PDB file of C-alpha atoms in Angstrom:
ATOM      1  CA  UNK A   1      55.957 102.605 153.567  1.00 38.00           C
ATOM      2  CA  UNK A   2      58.444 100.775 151.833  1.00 44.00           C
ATOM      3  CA  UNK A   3      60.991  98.977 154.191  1.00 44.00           C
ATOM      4  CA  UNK A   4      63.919 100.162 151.005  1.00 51.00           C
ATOM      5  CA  UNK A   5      64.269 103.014 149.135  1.00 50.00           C
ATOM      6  CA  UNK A   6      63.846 103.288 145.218  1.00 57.00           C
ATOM      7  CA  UNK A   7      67.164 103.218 143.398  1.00 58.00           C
ATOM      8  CA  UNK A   8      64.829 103.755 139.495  1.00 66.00           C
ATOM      9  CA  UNK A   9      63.882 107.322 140.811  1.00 78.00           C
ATOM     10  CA  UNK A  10      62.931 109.278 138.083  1.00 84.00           C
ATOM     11  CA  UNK A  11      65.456 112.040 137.198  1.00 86.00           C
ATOM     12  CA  UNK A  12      62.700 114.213 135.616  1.00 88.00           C
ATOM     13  CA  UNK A  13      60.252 114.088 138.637  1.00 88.00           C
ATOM     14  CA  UNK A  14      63.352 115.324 140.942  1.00 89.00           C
ATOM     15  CA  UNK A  15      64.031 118.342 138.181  1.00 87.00           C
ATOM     16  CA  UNK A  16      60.477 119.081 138.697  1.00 89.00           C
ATOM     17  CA  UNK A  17      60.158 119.360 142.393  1.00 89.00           C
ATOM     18  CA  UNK A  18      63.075 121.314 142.550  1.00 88.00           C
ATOM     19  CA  UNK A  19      61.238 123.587 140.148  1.00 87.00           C
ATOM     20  CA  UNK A  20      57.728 123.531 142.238  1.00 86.00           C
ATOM     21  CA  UNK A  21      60.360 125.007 145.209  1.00 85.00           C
ATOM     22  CA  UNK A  22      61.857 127.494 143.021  1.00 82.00           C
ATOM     23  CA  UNK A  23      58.677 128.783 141.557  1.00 81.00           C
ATOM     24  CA  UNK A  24      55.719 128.161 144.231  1.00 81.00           C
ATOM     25  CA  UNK A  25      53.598 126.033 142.346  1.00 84.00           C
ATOM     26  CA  UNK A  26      52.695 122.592 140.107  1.00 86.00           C
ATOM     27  CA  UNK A  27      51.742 125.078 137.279  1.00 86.00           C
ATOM     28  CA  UNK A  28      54.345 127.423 137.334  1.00 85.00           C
ATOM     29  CA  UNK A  29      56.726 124.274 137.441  1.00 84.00           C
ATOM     30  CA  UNK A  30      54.598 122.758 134.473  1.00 86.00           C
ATOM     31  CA  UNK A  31      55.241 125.934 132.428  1.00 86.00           C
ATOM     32  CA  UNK A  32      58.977 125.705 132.976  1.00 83.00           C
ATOM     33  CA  UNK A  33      59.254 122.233 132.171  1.00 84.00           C
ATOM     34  CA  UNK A  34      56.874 122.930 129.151  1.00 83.00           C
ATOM     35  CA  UNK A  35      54.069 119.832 130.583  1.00 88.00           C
ATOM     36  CA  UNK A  36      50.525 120.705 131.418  1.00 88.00           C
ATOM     37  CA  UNK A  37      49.747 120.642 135.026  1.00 86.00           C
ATOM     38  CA  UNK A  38      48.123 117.252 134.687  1.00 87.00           C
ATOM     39  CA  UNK A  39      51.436 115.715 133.746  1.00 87.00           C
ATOM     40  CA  UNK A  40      53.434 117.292 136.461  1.00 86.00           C
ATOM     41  CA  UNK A  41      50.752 116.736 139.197  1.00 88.00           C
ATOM     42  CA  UNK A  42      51.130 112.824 138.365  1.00 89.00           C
ATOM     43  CA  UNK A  43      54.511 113.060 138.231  1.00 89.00           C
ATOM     44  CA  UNK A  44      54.779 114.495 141.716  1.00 89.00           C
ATOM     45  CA  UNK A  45      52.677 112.197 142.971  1.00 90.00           C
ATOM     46  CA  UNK A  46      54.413 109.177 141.716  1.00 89.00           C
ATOM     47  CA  UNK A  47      58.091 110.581 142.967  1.00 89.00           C
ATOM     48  CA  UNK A  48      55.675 110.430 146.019  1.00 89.00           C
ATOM     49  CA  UNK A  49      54.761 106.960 145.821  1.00 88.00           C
ATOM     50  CA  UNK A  50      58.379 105.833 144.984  1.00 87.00           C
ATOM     51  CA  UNK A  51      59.439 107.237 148.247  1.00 89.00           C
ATOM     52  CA  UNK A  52      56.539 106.846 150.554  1.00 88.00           C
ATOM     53  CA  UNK A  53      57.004 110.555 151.457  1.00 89.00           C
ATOM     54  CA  UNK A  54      53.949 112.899 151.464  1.00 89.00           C
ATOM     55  CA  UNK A  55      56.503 116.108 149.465  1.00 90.00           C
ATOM     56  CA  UNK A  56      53.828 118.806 148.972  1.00 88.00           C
ATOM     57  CA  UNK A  57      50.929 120.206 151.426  1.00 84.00           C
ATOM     58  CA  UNK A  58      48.214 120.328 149.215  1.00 74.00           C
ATOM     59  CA  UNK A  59      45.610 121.813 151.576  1.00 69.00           C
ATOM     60  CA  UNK A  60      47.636 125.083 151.011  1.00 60.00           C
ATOM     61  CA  UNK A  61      47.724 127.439 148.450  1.00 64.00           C
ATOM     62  CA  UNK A  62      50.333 127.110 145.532  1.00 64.00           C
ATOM     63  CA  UNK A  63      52.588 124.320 146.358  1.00 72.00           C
ATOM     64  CA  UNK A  64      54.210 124.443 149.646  1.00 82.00           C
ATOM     65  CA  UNK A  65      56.860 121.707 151.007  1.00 85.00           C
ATOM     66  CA  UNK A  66      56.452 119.431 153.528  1.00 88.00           C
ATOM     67  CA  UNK A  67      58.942 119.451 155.935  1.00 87.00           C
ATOM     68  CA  UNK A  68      59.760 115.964 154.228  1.00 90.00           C
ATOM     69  CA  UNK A  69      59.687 117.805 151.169  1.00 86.00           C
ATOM     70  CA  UNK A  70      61.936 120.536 151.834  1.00 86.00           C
ATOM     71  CA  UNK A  71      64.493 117.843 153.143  1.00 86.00           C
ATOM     72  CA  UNK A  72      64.355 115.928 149.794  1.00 89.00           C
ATOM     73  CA  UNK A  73      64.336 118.812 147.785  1.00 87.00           C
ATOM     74  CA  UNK A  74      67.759 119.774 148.875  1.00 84.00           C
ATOM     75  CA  UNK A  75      68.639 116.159 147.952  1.00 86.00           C
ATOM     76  CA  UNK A  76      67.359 116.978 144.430  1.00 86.00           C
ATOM     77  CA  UNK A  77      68.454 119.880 143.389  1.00 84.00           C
ATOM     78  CA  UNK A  78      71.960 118.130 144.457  1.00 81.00           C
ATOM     79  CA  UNK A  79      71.111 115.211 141.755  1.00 83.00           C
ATOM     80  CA  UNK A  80      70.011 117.552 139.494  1.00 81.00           C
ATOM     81  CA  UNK A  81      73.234 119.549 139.220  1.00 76.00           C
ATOM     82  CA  UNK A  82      75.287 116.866 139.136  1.00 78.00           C
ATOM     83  CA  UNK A  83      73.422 115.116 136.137  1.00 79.00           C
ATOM     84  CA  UNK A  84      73.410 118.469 134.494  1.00 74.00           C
ATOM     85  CA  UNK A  85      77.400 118.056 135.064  1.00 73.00           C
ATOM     86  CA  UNK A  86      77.640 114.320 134.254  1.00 78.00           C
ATOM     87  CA  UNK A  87      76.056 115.652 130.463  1.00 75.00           C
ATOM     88  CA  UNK A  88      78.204 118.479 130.077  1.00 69.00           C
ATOM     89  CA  UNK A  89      81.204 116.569 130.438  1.00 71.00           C
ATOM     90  CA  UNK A  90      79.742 113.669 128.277  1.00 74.00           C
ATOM     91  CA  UNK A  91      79.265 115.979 125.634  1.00 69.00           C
ATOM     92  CA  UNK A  92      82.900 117.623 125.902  1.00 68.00           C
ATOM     93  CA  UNK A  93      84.127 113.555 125.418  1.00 67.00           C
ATOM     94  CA  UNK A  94      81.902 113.023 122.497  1.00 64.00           C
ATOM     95  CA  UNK A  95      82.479 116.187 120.535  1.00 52.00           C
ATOM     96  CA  UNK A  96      85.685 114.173 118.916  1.00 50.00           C
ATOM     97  CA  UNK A  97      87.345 116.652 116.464  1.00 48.00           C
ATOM     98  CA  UNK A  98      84.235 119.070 116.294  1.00 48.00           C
ATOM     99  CA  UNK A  99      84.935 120.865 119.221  1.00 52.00           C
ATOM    100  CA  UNK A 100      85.165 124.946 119.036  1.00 81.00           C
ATOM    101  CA  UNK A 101      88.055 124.762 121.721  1.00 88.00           C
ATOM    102  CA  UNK A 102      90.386 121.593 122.312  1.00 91.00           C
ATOM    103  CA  UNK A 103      91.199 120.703 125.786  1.00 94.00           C
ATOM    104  CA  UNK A 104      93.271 118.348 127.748  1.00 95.00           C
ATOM    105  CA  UNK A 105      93.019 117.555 131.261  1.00 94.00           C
ATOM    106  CA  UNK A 106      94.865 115.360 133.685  1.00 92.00           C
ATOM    107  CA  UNK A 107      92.340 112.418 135.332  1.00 87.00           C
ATOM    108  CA  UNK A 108      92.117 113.854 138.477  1.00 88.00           C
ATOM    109  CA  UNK A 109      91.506 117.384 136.997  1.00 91.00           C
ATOM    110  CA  UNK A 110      89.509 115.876 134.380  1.00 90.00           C
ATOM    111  CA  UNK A 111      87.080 114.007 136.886  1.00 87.00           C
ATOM    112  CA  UNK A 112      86.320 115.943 139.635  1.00 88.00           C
ATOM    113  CA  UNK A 113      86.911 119.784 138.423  1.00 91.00           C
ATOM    114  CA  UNK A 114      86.281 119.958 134.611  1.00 92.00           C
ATOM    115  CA  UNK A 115      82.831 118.445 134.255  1.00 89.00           C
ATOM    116  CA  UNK A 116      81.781 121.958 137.068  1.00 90.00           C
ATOM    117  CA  UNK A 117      83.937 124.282 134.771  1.00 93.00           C
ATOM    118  CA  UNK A 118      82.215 123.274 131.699  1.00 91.00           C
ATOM    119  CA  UNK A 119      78.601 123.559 133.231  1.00 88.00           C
ATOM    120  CA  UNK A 120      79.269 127.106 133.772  1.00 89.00           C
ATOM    121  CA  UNK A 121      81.041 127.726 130.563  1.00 90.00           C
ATOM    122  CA  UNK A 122      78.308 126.025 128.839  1.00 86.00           C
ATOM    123  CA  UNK A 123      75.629 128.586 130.750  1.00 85.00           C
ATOM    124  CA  UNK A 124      77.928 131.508 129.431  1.00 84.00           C
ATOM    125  CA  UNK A 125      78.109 130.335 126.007  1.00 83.00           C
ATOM    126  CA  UNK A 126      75.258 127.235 125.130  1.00 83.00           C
ATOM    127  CA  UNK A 127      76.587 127.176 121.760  1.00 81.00           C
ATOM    128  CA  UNK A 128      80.203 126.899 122.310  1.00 84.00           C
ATOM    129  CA  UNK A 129      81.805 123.079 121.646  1.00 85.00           C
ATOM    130  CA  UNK A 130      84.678 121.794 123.824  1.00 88.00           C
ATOM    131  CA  UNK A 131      86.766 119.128 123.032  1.00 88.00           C
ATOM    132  CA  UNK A 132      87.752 116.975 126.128  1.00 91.00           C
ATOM    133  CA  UNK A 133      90.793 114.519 125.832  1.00 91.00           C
ATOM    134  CA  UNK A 134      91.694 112.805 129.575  1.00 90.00           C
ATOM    135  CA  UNK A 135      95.520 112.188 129.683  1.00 89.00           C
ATOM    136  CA  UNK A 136      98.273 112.389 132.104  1.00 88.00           C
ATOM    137  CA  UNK A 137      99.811 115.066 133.090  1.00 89.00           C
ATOM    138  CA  UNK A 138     102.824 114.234 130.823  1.00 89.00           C
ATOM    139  CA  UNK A 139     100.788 113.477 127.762  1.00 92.00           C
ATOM    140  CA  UNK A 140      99.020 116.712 128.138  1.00 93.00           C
ATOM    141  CA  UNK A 141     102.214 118.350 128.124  1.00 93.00           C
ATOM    142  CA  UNK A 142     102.891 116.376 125.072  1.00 93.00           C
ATOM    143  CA  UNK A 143      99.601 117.144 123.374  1.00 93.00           C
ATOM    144  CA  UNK A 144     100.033 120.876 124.114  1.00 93.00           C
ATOM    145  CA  UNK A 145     103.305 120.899 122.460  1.00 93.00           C
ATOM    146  CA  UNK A 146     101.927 119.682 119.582  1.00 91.00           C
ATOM    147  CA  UNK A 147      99.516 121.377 118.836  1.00 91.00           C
ATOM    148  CA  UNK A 148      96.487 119.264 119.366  1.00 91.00           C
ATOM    149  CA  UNK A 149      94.839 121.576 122.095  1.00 93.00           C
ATOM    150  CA  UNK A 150      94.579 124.727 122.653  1.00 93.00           C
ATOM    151  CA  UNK A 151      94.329 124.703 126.988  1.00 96.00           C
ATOM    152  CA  UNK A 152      95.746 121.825 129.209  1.00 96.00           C
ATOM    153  CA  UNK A 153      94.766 121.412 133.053  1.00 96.00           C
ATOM    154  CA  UNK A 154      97.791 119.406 135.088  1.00 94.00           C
ATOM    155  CA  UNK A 155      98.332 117.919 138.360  1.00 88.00           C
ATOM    156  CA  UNK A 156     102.399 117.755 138.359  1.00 76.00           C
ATOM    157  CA  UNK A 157     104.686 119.738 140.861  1.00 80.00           C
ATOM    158  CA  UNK A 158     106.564 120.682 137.675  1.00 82.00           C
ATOM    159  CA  UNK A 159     105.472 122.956 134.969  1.00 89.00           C
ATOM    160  CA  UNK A 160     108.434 122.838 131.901  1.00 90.00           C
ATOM    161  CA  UNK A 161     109.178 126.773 131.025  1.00 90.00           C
ATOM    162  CA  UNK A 162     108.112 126.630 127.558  1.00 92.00           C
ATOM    163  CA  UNK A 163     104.496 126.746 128.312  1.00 94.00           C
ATOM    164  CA  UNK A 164     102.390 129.398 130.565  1.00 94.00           C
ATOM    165  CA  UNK A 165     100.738 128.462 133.829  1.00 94.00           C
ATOM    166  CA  UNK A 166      97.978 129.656 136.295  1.00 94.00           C
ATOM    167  CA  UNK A 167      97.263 128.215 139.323  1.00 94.00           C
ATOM    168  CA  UNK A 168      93.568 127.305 139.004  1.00 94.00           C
ATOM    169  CA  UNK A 169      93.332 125.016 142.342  1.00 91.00           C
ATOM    170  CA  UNK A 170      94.568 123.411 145.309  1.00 91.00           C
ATOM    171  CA  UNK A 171      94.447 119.302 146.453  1.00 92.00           C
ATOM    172  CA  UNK A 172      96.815 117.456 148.517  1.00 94.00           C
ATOM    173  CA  UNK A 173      97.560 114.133 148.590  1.00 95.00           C
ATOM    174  CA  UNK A 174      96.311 111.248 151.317  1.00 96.00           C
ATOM    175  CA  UNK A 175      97.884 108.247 151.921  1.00 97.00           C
ATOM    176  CA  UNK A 176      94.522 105.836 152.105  1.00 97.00           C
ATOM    177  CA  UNK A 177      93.532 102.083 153.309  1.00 96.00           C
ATOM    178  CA  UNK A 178      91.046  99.933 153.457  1.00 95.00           C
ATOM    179  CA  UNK A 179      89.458  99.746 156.946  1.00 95.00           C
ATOM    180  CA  UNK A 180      90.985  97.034 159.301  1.00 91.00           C
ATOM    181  CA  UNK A 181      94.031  97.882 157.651  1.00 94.00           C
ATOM    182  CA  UNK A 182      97.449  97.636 160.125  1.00 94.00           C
ATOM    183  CA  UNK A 183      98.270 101.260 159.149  1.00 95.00           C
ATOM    184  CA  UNK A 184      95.201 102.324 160.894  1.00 94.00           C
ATOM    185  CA  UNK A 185      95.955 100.899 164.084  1.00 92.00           C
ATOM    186  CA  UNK A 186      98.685 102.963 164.135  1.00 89.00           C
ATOM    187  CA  UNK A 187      99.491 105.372 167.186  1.00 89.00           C
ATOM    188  CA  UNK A 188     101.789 107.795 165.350  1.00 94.00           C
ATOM    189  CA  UNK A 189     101.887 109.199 162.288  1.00 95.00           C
ATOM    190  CA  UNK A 190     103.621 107.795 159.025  1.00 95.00           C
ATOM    191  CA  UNK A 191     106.706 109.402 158.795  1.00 95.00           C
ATOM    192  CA  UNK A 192     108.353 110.334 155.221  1.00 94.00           C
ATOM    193  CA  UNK A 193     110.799 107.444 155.332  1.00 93.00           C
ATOM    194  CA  UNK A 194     108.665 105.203 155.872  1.00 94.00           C
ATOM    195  CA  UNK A 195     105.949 106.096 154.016  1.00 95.00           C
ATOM    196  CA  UNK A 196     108.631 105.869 150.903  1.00 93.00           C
ATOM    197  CA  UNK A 197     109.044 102.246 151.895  1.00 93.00           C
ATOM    198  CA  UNK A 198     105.696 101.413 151.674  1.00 94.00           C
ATOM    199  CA  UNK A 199     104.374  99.165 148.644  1.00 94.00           C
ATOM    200  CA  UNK A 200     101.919 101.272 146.980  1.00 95.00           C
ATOM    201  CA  UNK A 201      99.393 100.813 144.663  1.00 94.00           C
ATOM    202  CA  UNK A 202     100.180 103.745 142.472  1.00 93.00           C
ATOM    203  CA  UNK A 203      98.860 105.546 139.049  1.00 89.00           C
ATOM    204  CA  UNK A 204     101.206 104.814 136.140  1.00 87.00           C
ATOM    205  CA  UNK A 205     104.398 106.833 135.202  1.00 86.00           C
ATOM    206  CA  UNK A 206     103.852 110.151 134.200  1.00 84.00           C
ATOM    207  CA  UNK A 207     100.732 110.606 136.548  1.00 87.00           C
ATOM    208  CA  UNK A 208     100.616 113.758 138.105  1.00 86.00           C
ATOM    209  CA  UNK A 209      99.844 111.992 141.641  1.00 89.00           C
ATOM    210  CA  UNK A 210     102.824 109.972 141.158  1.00 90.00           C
ATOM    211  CA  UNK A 211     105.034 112.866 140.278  1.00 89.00           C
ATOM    212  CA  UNK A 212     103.952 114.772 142.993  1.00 90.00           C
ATOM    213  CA  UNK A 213     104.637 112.162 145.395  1.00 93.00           C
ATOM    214  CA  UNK A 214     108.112 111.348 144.145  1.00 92.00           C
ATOM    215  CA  UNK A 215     108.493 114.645 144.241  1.00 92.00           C
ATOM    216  CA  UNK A 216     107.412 115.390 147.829  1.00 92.00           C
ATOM    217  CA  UNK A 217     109.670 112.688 148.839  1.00 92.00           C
ATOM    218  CA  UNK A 218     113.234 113.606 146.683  1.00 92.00           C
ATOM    219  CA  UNK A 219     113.020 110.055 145.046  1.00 89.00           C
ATOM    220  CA  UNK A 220     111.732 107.931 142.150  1.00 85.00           C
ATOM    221  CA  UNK A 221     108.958 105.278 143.988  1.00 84.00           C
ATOM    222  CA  UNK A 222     108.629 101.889 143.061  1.00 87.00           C
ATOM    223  CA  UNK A 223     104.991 101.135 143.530  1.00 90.00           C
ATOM    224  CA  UNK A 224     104.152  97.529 144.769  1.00 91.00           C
ATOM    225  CA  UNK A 225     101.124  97.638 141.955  1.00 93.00           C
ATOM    226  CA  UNK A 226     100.716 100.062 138.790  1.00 92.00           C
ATOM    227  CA  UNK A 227      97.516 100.796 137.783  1.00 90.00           C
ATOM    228  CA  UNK A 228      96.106 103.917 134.875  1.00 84.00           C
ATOM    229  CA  UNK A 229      93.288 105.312 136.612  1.00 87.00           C
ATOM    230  CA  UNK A 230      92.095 106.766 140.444  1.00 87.00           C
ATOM    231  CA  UNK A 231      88.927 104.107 140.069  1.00 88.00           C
ATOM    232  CA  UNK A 232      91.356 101.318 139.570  1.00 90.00           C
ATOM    233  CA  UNK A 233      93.659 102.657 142.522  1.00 92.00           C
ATOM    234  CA  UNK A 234      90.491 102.749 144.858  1.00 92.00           C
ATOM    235  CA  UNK A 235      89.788  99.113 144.171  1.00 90.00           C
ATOM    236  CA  UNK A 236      92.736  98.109 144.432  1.00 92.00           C
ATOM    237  CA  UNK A 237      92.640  99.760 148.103  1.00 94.00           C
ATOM    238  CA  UNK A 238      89.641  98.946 148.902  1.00 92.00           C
ATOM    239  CA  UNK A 239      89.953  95.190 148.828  1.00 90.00           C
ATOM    240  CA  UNK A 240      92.801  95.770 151.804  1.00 91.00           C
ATOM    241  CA  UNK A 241      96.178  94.599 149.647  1.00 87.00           C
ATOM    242  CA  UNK A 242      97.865  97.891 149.144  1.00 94.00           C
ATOM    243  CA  UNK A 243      97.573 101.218 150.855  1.00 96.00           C
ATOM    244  CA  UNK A 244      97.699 104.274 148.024  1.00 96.00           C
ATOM    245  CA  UNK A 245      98.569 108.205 148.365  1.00 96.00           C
ATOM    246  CA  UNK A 246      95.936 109.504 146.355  1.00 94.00           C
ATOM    247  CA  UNK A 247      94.197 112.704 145.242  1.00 93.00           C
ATOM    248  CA  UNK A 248      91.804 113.590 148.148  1.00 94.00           C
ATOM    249  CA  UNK A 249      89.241 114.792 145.472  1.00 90.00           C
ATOM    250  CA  UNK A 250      89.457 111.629 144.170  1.00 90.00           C
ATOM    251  CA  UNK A 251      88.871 109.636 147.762  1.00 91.00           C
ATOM    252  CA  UNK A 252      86.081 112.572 149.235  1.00 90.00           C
ATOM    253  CA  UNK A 253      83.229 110.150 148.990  1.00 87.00           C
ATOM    254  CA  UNK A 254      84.884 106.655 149.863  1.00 91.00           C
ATOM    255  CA  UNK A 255      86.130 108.577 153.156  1.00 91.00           C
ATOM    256  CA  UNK A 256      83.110 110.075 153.652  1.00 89.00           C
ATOM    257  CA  UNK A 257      80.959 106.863 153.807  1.00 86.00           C
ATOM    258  CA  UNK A 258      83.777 104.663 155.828  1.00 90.00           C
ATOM    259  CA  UNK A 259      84.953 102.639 152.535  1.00 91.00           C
ATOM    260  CA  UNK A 260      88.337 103.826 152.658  1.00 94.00           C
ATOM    261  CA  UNK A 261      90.087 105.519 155.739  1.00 96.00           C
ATOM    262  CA  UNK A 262      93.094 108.241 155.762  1.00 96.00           C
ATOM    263  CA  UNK A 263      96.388 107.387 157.825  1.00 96.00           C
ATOM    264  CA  UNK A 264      98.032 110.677 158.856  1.00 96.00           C
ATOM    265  CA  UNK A 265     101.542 111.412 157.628  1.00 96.00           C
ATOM    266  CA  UNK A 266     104.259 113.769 158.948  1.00 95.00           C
ATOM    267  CA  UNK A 267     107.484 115.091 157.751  1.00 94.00           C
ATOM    268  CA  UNK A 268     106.299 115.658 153.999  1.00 94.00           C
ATOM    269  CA  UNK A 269     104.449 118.218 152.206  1.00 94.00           C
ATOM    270  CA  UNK A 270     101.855 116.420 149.912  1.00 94.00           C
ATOM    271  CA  UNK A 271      99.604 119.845 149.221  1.00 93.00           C
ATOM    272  CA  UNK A 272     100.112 120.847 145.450  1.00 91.00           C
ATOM    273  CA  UNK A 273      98.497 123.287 143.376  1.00 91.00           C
ATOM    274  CA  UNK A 274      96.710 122.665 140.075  1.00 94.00           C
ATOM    275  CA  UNK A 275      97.275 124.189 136.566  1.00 95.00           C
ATOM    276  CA  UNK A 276      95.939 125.613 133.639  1.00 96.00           C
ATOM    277  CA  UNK A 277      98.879 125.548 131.112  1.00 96.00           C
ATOM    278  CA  UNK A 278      99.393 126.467 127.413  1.00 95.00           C
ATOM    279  CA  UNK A 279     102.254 127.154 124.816  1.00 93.00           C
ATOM    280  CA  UNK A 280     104.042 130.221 125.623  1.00 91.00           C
ATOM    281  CA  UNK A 281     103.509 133.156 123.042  1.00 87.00           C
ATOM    282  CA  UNK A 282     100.425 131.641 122.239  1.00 85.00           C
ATOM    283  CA  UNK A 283      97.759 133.838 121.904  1.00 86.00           C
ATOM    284  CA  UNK A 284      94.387 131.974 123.514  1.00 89.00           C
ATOM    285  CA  UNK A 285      91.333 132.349 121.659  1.00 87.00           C
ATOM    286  CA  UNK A 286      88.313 133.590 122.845  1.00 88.00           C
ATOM    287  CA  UNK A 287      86.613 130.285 123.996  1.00 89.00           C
ATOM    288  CA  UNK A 288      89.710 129.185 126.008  1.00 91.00           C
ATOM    289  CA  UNK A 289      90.352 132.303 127.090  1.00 92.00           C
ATOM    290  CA  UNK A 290      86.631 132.534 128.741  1.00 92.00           C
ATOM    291  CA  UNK A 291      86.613 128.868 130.193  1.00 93.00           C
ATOM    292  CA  UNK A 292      90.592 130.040 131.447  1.00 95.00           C
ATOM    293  CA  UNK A 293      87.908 132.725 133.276  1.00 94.00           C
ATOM    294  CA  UNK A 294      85.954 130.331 134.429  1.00 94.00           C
ATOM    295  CA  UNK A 295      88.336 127.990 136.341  1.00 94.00           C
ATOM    296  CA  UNK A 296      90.307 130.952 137.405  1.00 93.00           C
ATOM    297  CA  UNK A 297      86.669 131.742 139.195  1.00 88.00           C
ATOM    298  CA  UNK A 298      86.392 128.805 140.537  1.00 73.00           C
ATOM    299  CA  UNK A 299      89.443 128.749 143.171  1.00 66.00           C
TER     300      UNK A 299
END
């Protein structure tokens, strides 16, 4: 067995074992995939290889999991949705002016939350383009207001009253460091004074994080670094010279696997809601009115 997993793992041998586990067998999986059995049986086998895992008991009938097997498949089907998300959302970027609905979403909206929205939209209507521009919250606004979309998603505390909104989420923000990091040493949590004190490394002006935060606190920041996106912010955090209050969709993973660590705060409400918004007496068309259905479904 090999003493290090694979990182090349085939992305069409994991689609197919999740379909041997869904269907009971190589050749039901084959017909699915539209292979002959042949094909999928050496594909199976060399997903087995790459891992060193025996995946399927093939002294039974049909196709049944290993205990191994069941445990990877899980994995899988995990990979397999989110590639199936990674391409929706690719598409959405690509479809330039072609799109059937134009969209606008905020970066934190726009990375963690639209790509899942479109999937399902995309399984309601296959044929229906979307238009995806990535902005901040302000220059959604902006693009809304001129006409160049027909549905923006925002991240701001404030919503201006010439446009609609519906709450179609919740996030709150964390205030994140690296690990070793003074703050989380720390005995007590960071109280709202100080934590406006601290030199941040912060998304630009017009952010919805940042406007939240100044918000939360009843005062413009100064940030001790500016910097346009939530993968530039985690770097920045990560290599230990500024802490950050960040989405906590946008940190999930880095505090899950110990790259990044939360510091507690007190005294200040950094929950905020998250927004659909569009010009008010504007009469949504059918395709944003059905993917408006399908993040209002996805609370």
């Amino acid at each position: 067995m090999p003493t290090t997993l694979p990182t090349d793992l085939s992305l069409d041998a994991l689609r197919l074992l999740v379909l041997v586990a869904d269907h009971g067998s190589i050749s039901a999986a084959a017909r699915a995939e539209q292979i002959s059995q042949p094909s999928a049986s050496n594909r199976i086998k060399q997903l087995e290889r790459r891992l060193g895992l025996e995946l399927l008991d093939r002294r039974s009938r049909g196709a049944e999991l290993t205990e191994h097997g069941r445990m990877v498949t899980g994995w899988a089907r995990a990979v397999v949705e989110a590639a199936g998300v990674l391409v929706t959302g690719a598409r959405a970027l690509a479809a330039e002016n072609e799109g059937d609905v134009a969209i606008a979403a905020s970066q934190t909206v726009a990375e963690y939350l639209v790509p899942i929205w479109l999937a399902r939209f995309r399984a309601l209507d296959p044929d229906a383009r979307v238009r995806l521009r990535v902005a901040n919250s302000r220059d959604v606004i902006a693009a809304l207001r001129g006409r160049e979309i027909d549905l923006g998603f925002v991240e701001g505390p404030t919503v201006p009253t010439d446009l609609v909104r519906r709450r179609v989420g919740a996030d709150r923000l964390l205030l994140v460091v690296a690990p070793g990091h003074p703050l989380t040493r720390r005995r007590r949590p960071v109280g709202a004074e100080e934590l406006a004190q601290l030199r941040l490394a912060s998304r630009e002006a017009g952010s919805g994080t940042r406007d939240a935060l100044g918000w939360a606190l009843g005062r413009e920041l100064e940030p001790g670094v500016e910097l346009d996106s939530n993968a530039a912010v985690k770097v920045m955090v990560a290599s230990g010279a500024y802490p950050a209050v960040i989405s906590e969709l946008a940190v999930a993973a880095e505090l899950r696997d110990g790259r990044l660590v939360s510091v507690p705060v007190e005294g200040v409400d950094l929950s905020r809601r998250l927004h659909a918004v569009w010009r008010s007496g504007a009469r949504l068309g059918q395709l944003a009115s059905d993917l408006l259905r399908v993040a209002l479904g996805s609370r």
